[in-house]
Coordinates of N, CA and C in Angstrom, one line a residue:
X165 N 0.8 -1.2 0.0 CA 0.0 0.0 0.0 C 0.9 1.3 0.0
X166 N 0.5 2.5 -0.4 CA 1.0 3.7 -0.2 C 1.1 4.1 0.8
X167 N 2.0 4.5 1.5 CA 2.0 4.9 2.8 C 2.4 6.3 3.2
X168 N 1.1 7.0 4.4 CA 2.1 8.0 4.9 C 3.4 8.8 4.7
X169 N 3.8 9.9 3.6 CA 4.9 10.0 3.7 C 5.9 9.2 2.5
X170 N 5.0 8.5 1.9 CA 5.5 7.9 0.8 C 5.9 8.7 -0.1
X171 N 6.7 9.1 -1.2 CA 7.1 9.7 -2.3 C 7.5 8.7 -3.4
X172 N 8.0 9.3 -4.9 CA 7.8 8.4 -5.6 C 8.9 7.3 -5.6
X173 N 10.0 7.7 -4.8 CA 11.6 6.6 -4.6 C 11.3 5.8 -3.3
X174 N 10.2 6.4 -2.3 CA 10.4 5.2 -1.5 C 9.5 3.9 -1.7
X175 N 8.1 4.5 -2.4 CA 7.2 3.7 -2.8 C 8.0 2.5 -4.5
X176 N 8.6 2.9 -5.1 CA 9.3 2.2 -6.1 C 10.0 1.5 -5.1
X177 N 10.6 1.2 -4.4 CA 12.0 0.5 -3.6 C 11.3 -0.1 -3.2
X178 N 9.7 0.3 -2.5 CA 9.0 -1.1 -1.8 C 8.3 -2.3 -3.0
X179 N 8.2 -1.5 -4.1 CA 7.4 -2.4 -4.6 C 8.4 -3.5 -5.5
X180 N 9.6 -2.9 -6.1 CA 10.5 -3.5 -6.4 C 11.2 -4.9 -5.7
X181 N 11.0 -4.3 -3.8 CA 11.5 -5.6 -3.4 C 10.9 -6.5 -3.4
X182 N 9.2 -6.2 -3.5 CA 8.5 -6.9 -3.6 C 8.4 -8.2 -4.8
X183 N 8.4 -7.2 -6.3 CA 8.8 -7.9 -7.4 C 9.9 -9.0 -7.9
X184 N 11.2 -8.4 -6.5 CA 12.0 -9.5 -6.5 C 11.7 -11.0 -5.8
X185 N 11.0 -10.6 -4.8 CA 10.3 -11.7 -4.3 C 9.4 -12.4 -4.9
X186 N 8.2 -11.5 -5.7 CA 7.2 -12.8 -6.3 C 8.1 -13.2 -7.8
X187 N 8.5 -12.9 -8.4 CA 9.0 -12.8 -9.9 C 9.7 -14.5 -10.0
X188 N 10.6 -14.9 -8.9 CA 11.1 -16.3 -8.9 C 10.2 -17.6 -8.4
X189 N 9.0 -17.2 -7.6 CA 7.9 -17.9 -7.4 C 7.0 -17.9 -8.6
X190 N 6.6 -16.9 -9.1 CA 5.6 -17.0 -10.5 C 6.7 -17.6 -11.4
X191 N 7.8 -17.5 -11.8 CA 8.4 -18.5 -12.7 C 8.7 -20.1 -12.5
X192 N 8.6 -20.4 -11.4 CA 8.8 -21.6 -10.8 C 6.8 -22.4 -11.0
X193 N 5.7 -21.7 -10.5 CA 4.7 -22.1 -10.8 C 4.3 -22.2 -12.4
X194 N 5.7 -21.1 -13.3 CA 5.2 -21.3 -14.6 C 5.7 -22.5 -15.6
X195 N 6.4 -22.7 -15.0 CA 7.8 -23.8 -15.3 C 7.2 -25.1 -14.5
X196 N 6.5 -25.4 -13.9 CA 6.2 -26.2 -13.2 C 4.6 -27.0 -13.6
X197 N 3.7 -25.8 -14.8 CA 2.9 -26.0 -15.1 C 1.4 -25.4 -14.3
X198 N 2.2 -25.0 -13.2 CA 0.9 -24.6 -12.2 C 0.5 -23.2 -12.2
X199 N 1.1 -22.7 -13.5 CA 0.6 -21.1 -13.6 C -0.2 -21.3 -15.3
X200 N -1.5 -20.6 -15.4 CA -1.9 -20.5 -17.0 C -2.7 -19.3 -16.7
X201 N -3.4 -19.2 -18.4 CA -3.8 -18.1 -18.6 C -5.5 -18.6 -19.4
X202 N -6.4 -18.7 -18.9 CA -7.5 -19.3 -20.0 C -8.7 -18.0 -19.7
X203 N -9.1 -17.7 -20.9 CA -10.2 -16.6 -20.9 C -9.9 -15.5 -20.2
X204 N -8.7 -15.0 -20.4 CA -8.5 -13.8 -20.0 C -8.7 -13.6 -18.2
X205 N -8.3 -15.1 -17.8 CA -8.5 -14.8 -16.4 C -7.0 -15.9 -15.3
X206 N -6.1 -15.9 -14.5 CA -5.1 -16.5 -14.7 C -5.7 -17.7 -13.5
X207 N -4.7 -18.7 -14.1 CA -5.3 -20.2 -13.3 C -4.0 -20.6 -12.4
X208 N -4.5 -20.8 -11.1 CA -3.2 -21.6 -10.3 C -3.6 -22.5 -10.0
X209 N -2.9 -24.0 -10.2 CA -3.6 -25.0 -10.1 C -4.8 -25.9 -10.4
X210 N -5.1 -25.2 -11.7 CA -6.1 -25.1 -12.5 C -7.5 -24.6 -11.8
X211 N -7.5 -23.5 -11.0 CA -8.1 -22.8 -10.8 C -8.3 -21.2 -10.6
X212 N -9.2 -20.5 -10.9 CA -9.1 -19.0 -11.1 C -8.4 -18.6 -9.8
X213 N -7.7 -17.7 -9.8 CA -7.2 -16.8 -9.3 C -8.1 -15.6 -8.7
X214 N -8.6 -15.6 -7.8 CA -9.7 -14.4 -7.9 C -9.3 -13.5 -6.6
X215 N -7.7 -13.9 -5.7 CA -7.2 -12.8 -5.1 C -6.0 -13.1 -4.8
X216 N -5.3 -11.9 -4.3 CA -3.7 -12.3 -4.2 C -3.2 -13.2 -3.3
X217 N -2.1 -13.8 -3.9 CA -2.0 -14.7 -3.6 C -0.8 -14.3 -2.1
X218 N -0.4 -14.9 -0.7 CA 0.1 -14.3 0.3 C 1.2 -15.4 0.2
X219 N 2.4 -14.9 -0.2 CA 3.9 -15.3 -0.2 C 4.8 -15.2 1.4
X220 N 4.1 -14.3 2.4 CA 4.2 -14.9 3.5 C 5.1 -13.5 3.3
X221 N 5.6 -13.2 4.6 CA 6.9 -11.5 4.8 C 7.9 -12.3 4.6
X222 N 9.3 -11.9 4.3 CA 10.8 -12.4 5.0 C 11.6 -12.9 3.8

């Protein structure tokens, strides 16, 4: 989320670390087969996706 005091270098730094975090999990579920794409809506484990998904802090 945007936070308090946020500006545009601190909010990029957070989301970035963030990106480094999900980016090797989404390639691993895509590579693995447990990531798709059918009707414009994305499937994990051959099912919709309908919120985010919690990769846990750390």
């Amino acid at each position: 989320p945007v936070e308090p005091g946020d500006d545009e270098q601190t909010l990029a730094a957070r989301v970035l670390e963030q990106e480094h975090r999900l980016y090797p999990e989404v390639l691993r579920w895509f590579a693995a087969g447990r990531l798709g794409w059918r009707d414009g809506q994305v499937l994990l484990d051959g099912e919709p996706l309908r919120r985010p998904v919690d990769l846990g802090r750390g």
